[in-house]
PDB file of C-alpha atoms and ligand atoms in Angstrom:
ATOM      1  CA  UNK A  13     107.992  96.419  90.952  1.00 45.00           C
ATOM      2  CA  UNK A  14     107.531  96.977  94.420  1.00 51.00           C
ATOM      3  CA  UNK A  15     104.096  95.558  95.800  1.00 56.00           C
ATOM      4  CA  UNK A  16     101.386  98.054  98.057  1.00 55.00           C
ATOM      5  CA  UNK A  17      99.622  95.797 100.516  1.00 60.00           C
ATOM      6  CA  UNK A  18      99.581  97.506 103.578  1.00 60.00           C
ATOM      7  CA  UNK A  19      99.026 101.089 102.679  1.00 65.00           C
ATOM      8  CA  UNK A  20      95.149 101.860 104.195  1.00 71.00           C
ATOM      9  CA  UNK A  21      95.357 103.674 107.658  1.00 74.00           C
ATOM     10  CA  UNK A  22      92.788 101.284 109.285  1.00 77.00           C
ATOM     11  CA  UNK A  23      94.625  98.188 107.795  1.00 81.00           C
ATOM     12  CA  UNK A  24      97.618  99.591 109.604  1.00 85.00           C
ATOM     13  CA  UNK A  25      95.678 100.157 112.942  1.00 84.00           C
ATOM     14  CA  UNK A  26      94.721  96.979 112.868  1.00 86.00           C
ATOM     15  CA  UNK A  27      98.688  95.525 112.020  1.00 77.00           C
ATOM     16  CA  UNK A  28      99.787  97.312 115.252  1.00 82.00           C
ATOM     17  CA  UNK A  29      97.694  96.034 117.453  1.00 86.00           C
ATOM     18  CA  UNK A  30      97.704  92.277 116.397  1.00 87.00           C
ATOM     19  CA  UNK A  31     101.198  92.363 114.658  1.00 87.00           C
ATOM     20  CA  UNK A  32     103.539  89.972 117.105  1.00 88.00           C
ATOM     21  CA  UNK A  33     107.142  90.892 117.894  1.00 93.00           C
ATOM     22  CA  UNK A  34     109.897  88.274 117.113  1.00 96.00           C
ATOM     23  CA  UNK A  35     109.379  85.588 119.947  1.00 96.00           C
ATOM     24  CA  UNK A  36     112.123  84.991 122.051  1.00 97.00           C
ATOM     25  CA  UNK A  37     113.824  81.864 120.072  1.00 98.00           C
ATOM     26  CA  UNK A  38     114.040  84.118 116.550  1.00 98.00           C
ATOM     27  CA  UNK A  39     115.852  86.238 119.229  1.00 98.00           C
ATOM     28  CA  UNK A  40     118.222  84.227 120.230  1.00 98.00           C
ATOM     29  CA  UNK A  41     119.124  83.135 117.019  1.00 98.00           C
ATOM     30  CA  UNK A  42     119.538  86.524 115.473  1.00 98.00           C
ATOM     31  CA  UNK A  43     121.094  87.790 118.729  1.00 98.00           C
ATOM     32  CA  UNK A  44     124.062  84.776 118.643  1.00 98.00           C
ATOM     33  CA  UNK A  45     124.659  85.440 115.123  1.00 98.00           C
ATOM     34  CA  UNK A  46     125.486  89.304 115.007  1.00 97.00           C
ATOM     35  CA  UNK A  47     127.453  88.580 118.450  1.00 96.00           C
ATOM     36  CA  UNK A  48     129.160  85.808 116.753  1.00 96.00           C
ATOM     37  CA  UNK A  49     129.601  87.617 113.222  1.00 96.00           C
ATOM     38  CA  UNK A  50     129.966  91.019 114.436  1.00 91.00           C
ATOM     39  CA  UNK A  51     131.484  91.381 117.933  1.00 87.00           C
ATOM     40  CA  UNK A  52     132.657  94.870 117.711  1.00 85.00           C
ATOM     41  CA  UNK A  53     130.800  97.499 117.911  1.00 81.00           C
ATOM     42  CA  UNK A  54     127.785  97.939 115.562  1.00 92.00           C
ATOM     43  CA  UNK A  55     126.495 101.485 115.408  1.00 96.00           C
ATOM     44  CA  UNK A  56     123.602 101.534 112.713  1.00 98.00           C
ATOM     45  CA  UNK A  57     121.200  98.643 112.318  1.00 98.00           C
ATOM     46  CA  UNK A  58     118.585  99.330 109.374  1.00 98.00           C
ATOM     47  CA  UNK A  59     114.688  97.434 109.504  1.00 98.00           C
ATOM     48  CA  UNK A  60     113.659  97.350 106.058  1.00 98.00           C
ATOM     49  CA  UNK A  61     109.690  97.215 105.371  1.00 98.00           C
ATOM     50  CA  UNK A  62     109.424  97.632 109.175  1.00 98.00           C
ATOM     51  CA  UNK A  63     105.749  98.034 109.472  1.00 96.00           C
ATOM     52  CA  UNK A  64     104.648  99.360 112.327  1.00 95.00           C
ATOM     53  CA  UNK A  65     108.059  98.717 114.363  1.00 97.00           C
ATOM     54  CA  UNK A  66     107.591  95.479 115.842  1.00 96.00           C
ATOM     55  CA  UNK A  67     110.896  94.334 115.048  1.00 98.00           C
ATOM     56  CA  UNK A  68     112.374  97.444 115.086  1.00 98.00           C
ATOM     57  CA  UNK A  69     111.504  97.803 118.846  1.00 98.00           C
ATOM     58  CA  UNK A  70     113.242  94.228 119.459  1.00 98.00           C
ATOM     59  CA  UNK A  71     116.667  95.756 117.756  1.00 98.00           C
ATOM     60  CA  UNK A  72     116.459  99.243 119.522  1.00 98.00           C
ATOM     61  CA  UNK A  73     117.019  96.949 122.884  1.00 97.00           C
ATOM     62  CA  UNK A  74     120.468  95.672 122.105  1.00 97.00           C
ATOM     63  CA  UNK A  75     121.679  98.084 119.548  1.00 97.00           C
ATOM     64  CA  UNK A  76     122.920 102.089 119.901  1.00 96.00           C
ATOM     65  CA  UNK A  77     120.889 103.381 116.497  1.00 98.00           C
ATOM     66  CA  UNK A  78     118.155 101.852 114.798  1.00 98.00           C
ATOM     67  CA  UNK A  79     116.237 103.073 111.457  1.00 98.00           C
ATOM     68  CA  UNK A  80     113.266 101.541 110.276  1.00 98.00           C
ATOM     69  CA  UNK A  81     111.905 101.761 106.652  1.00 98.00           C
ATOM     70  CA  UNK A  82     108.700 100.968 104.939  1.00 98.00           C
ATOM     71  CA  UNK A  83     107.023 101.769 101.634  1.00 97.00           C
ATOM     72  CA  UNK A  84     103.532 102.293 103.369  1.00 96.00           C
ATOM     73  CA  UNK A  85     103.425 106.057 105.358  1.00 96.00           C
ATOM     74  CA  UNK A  86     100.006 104.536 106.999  1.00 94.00           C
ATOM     75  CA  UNK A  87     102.425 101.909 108.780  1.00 94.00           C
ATOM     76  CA  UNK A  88     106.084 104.311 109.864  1.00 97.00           C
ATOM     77  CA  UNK A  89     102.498 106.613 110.994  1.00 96.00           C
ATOM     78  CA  UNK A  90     101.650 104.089 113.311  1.00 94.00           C
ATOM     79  CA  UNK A  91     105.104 103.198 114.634  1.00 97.00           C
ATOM     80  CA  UNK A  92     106.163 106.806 115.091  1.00 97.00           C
ATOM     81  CA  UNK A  93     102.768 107.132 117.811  1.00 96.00           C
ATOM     82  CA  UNK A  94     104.490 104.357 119.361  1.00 94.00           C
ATOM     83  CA  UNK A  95     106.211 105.435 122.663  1.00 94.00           C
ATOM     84  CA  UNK A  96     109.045 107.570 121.882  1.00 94.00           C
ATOM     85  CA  UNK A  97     112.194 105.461 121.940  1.00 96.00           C
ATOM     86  CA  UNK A  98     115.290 107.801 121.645  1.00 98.00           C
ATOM     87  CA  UNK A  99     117.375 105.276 119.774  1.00 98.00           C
ATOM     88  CA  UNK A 100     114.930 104.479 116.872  1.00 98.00           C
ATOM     89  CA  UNK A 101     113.719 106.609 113.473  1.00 98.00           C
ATOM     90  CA  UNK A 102     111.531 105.806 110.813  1.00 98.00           C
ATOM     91  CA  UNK A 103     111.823 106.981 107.103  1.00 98.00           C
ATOM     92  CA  UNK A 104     109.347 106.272 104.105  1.00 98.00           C
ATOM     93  CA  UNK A 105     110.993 104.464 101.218  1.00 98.00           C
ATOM     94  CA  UNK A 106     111.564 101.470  99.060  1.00 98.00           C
ATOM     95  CA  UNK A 107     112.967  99.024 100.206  1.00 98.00           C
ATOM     96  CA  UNK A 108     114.802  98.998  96.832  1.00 98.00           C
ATOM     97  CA  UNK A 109     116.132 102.726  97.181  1.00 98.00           C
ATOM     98  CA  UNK A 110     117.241 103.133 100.760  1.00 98.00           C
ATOM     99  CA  UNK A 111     117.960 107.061 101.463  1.00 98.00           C
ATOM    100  CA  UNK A 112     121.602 105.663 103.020  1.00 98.00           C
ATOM    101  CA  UNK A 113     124.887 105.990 102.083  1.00 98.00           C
ATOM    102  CA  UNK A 114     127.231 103.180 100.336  1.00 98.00           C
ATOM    103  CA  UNK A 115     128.927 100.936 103.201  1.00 98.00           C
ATOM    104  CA  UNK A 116     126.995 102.857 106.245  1.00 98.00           C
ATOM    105  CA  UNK A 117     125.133  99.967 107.758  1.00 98.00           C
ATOM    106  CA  UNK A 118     126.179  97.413 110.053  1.00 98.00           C
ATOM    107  CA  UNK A 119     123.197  95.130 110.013  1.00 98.00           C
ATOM    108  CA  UNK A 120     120.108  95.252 107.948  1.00 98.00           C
ATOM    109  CA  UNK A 121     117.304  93.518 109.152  1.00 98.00           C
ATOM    110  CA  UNK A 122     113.663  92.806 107.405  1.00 98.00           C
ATOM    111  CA  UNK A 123     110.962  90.882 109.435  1.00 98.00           C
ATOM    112  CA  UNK A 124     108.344  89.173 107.431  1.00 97.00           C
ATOM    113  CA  UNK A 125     108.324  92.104 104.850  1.00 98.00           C
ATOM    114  CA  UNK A 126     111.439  90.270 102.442  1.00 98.00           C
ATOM    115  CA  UNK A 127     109.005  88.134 100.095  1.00 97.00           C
ATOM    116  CA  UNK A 128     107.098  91.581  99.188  1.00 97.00           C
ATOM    117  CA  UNK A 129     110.060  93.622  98.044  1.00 98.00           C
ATOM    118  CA  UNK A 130     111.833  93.345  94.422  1.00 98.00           C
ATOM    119  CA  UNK A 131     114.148  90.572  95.370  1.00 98.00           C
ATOM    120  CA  UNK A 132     117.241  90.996  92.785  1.00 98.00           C
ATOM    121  CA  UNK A 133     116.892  95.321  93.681  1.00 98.00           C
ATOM    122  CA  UNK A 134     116.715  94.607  97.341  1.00 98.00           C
ATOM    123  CA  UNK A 135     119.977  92.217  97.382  1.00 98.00           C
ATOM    124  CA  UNK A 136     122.311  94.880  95.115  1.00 98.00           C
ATOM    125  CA  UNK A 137     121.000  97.674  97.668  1.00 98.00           C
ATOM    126  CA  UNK A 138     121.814  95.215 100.866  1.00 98.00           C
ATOM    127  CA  UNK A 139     125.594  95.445  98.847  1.00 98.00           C
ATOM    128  CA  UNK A 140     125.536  98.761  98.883  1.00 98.00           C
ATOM    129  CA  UNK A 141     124.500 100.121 101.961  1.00 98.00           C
ATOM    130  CA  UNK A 142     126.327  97.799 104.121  1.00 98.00           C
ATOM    131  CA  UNK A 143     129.947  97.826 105.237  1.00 97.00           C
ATOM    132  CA  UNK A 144     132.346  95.188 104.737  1.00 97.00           C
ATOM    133  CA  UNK A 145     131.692  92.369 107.442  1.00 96.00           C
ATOM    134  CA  UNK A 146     128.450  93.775 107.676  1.00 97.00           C
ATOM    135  CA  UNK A 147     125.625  91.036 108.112  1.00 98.00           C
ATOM    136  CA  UNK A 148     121.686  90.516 106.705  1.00 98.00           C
ATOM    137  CA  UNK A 149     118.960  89.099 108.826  1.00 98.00           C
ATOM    138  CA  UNK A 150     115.757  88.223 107.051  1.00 98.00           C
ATOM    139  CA  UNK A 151     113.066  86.576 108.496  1.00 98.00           C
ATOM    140  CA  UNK A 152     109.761  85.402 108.321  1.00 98.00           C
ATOM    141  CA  UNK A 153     107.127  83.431 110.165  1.00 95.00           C
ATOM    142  CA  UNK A 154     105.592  81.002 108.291  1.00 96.00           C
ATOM    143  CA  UNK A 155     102.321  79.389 107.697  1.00 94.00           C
ATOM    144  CA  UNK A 156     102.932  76.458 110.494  1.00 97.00           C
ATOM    145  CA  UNK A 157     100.915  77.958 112.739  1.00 97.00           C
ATOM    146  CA  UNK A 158      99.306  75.447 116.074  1.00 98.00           C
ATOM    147  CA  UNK A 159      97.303  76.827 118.926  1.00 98.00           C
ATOM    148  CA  UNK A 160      97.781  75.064 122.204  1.00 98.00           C
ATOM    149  CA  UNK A 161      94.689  75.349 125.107  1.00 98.00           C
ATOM    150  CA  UNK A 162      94.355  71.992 127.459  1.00 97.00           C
ATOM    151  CA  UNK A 163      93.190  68.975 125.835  1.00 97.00           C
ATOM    152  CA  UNK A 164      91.271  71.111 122.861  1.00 98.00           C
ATOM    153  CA  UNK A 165      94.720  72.273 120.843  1.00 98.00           C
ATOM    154  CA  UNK A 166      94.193  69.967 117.806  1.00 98.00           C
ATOM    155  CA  UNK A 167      90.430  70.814 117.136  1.00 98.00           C
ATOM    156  CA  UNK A 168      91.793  74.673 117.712  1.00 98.00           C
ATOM    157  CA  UNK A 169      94.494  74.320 115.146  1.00 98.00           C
ATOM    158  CA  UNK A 170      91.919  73.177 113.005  1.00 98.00           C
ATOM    159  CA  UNK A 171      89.517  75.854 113.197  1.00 98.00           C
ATOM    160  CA  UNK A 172      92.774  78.353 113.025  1.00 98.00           C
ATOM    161  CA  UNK A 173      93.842  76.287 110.025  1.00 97.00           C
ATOM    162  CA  UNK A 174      90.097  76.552 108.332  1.00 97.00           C
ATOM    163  CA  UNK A 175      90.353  79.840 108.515  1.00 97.00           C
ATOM    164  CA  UNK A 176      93.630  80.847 107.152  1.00 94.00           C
ATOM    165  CA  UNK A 177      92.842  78.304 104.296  1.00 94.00           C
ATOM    166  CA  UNK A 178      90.149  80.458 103.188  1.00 94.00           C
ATOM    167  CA  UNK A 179      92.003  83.549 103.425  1.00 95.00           C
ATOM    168  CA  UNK A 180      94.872  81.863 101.516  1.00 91.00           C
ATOM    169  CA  UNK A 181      92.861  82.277  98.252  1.00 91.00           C
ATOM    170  CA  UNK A 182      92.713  85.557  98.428  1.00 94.00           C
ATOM    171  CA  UNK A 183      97.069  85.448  98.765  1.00 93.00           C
ATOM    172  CA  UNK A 184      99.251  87.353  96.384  1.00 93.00           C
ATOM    173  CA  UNK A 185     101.612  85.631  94.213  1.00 95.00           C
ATOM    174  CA  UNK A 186     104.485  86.953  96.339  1.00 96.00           C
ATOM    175  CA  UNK A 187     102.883  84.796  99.602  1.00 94.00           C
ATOM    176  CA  UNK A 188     104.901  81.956  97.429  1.00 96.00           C
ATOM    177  CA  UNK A 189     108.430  82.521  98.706  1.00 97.00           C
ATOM    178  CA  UNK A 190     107.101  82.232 101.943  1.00 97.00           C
ATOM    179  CA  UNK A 191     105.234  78.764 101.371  1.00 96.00           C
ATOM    180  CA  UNK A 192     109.001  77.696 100.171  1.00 98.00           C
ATOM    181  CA  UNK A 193     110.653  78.760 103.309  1.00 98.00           C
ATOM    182  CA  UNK A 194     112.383  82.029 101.760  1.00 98.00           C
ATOM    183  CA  UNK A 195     114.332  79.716  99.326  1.00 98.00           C
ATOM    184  CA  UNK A 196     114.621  81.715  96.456  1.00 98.00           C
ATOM    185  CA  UNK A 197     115.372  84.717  98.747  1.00 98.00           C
ATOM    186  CA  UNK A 198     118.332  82.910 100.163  1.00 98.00           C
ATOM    187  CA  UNK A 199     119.617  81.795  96.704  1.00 98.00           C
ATOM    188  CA  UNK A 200     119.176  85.442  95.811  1.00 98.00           C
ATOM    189  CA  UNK A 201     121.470  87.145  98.690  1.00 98.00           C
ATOM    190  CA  UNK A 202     124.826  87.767  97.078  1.00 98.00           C
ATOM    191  CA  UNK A 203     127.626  86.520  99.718  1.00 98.00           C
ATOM    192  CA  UNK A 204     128.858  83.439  99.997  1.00 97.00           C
ATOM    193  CA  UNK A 205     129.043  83.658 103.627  1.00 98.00           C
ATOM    194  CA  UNK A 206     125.285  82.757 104.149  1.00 98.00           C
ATOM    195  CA  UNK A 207     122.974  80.396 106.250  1.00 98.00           C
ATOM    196  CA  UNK A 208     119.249  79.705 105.902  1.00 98.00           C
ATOM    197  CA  UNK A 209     117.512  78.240 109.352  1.00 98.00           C
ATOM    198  CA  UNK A 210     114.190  77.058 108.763  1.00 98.00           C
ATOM    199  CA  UNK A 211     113.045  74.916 112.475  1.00 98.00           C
ATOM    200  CA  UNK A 212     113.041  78.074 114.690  1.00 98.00           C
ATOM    201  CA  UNK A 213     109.899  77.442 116.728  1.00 98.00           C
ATOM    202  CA  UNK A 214     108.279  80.010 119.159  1.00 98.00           C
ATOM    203  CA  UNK A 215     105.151  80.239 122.055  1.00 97.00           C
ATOM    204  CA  UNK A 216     103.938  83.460 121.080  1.00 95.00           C
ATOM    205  CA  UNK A 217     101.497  84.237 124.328  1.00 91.00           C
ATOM    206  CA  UNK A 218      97.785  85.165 122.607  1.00 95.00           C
ATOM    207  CA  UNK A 219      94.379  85.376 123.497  1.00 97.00           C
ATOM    208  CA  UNK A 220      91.480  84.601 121.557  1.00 97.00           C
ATOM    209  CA  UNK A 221      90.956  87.872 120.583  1.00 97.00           C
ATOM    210  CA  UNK A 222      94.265  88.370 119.581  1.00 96.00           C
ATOM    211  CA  UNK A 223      94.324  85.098 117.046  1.00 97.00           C
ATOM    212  CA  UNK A 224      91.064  86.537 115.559  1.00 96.00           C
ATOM    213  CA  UNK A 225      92.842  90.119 115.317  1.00 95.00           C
ATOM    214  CA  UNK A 226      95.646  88.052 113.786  1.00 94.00           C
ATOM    215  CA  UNK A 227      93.818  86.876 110.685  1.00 95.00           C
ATOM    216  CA  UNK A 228      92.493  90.806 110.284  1.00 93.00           C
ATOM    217  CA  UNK A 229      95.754  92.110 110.281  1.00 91.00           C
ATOM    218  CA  UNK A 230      96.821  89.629 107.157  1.00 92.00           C
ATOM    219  CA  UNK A 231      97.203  90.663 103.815  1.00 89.00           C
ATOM    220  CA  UNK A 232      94.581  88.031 102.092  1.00 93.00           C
ATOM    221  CA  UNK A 233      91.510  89.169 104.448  1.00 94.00           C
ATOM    222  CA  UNK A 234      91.687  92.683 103.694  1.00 90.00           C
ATOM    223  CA  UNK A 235      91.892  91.547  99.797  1.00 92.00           C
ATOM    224  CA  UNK A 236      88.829  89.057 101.121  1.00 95.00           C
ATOM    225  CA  UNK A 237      87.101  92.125 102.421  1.00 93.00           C
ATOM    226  CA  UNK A 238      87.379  94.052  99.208  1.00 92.00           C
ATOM    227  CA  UNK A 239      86.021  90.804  97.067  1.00 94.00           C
ATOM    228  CA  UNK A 240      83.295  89.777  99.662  1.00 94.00           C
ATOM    229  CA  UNK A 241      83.032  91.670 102.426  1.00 95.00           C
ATOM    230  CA  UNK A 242      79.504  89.698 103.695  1.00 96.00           C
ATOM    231  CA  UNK A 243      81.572  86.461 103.718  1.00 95.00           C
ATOM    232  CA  UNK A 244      84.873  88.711 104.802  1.00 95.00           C
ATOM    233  CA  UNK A 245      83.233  90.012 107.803  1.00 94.00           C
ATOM    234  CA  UNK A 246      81.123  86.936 109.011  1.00 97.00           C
ATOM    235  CA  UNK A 247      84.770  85.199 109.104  1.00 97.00           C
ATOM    236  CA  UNK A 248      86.397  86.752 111.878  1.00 96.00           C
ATOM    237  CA  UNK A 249      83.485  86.433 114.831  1.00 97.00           C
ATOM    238  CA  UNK A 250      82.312  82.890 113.550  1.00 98.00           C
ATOM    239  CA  UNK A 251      86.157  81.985 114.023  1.00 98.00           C
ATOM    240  CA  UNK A 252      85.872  83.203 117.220  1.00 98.00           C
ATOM    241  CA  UNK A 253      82.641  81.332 118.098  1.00 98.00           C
ATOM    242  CA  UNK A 254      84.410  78.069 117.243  1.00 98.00           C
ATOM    243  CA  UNK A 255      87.012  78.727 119.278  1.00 98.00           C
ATOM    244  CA  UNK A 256      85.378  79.846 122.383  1.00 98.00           C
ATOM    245  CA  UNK A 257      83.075  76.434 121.877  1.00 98.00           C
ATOM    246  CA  UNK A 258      85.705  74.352 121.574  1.00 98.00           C
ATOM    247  CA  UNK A 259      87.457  75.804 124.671  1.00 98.00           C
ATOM    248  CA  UNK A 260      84.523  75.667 126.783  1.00 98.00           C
ATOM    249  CA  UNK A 261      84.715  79.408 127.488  1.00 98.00           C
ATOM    250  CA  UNK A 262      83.045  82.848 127.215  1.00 98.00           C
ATOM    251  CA  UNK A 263      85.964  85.219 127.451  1.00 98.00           C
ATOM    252  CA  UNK A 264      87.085  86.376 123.770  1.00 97.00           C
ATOM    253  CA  UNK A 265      90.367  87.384 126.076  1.00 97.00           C
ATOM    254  CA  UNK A 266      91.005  84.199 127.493  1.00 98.00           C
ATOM    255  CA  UNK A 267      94.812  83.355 126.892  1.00 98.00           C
ATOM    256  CA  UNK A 268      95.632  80.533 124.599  1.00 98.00           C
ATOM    257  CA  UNK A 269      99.334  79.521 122.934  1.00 97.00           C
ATOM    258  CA  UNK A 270      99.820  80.442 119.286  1.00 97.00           C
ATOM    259  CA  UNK A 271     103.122  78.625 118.080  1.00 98.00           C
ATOM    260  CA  UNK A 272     104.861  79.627 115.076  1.00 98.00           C
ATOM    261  CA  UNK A 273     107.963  78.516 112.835  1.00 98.00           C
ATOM    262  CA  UNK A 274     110.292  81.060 111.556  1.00 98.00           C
ATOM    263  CA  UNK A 275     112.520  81.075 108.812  1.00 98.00           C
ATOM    264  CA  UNK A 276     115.819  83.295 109.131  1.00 98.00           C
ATOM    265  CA  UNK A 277     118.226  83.832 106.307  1.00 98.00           C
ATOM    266  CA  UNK A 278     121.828  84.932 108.047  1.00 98.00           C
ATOM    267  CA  UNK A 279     124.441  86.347 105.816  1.00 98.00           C
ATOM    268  CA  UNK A 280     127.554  88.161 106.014  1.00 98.00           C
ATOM    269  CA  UNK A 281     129.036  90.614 103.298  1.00 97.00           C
ATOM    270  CA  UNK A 282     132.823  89.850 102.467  1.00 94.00           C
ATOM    271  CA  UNK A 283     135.658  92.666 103.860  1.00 91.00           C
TER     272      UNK A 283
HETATM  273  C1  SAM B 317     103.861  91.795 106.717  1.00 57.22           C
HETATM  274  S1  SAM B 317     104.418  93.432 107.004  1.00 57.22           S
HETATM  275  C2  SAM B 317     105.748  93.189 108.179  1.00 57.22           C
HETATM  276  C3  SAM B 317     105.944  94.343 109.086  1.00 57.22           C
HETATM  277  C4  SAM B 317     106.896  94.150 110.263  1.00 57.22           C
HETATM  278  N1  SAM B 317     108.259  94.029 109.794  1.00 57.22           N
HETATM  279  C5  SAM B 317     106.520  92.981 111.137  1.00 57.22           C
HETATM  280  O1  SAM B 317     107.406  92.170 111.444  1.00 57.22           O
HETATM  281  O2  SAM B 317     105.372  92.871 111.562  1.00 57.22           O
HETATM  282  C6  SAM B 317     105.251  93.816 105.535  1.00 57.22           C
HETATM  283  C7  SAM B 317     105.682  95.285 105.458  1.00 57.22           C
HETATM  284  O3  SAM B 317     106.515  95.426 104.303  1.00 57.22           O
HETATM  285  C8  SAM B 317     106.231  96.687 103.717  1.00 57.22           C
HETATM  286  N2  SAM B 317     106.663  96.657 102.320  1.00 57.22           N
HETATM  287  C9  SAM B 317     106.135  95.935 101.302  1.00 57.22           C
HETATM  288  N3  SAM B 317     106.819  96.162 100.174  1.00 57.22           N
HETATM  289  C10 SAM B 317     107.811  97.041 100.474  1.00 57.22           C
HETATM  290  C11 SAM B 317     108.859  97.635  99.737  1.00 57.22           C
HETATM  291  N4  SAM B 317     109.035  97.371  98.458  1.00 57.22           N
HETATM  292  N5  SAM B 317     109.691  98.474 100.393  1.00 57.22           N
HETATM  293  C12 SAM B 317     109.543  98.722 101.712  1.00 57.22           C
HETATM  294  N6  SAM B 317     108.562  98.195 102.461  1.00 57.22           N
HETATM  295  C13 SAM B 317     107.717  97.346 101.865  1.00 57.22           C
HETATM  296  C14 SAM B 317     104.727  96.847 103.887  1.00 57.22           C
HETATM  297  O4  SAM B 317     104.305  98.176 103.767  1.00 57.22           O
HETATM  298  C15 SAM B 317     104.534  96.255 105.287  1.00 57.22           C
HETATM  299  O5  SAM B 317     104.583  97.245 106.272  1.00 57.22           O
END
């Protein structure tokens, strides 16, 4: 059964504006591999549960046609008032049906989205929408978060960590495969060609504001906000008012380094 987190239209507001985009090191490592695995050519690159595009806009840079899928029409919504980009389409569907034809797809992609689909659905429709040679990329960040400001970045982390631990209560089941460093999803992808990377570290550059908007824009708070939204609510700016305390500032947009570890399953379907 495919899982509905992310379908309210403010929920989705909120995703695009404090959603990150693959930092530069995921980048790199997704970048060498296709160059590496796929040299030729690769016309159409697929982002399954793409959300509101963030890493759809990433692959639209180095590759000729890009279409990015999601369950949620709240979140392809919000990417499609993104600016235009001529290369790039969005479609509403399953990540367990794709609308595509058998061996069509060079690459299919999923960023942080994987761990929400039907697992065992999603791999037999990876088999049959992509060519021979073609290659998977899933990805996630995980929960190793840190924030980095001046001498103050291990009392931040804390307060960062604080919060999220709350929130994590309030986590679906699903959050699980994530906690295991897409393991199971891994084991799951059906070619023997396959590689799971789990020490990919990025700087993602923030602000305070944008670390608050963060834990907004996760799935637990808005199931917090449904449950208690007094205690939901009070969350977000009494974060905030650690943080600034602890920083010895006033400016919610003063910048601070977020740091995050990806994990990136790499696989490539036989010829
Ligand atoms: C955490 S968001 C990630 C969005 C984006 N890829 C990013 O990197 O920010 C997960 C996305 O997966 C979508 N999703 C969840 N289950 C899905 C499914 N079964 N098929 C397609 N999309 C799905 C949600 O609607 C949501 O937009």
């Amino acid at each position: 059964m495919a899982t509905q987190m992310f379908e309210g239209k403010g929920h989705a507001a909120i995703y695009q504006k404090y959603r990150f985009a693959p930092g530069e090191e995921l980048q790199q490592v997704i970048l060498s591999y296709l160059r590496e695995k796929r040299p030729n050519a690769v016309e159409l690159v697929v982002d399954v549960g793409c959300g509101t595009g963030q890493g759809t806009r990433f692959l639209a840079k180095h590759f000729k046609k890009v279409v990015g899928t999601d369950i949620s029409e709240a979140q392809i919504q919000e990417a499609k008032d993104a600016p235009f980009l001529p290369n790039v389409s969005y479609l509403v569907c399953p990540a367990e049906e794709l609308p595509l034809e058998d061996a069509s797809v060079d690459v299919l992609a999923s960023f942080t989205a994987a761990h929400w689909f039907d697992i065992e659905k999603f791999m037999k429709e990876a088999n049959r929408v992509l060519k021979p040679g073609g290659c998977v990329v899933i990805c996630t960040y995980t929960m190793d978060m840190s924030l980095r400001y001046g001498n103050c970045s291990e009392k931040l982390t804390k307060i960062f960590r604080e919060s999220w631990d709350l929130l994590l209560k309030y986590s679906h089941n699903k959050v699980k495969h994530v906690m295991e460093d897409y393991k199971m999803i891994f084991e799951a992808l059906p070619f023997p060609d396959k590689k799971r990377i789990t020490d990919i570290y990025d700087k993602i550059p923030m602000t305070v504001s944008g670390v608050v908007g963060y834990l907004e824009s996760v799935s637990p708070y808005q199931v917090f906000m449904k449950n208690d939204p007094e205690a939901a609510k009070s969350l977000l700016p009494e974060t905030e008012k650690r943080m600034l305390e602890t920083m010895g500032v006033s400016s919610r947009e003063t910048p601070v380094e977020f740091w995050v570890r990806h994990v990136c399953v790499l696989g490539c379907k036989g010829q």
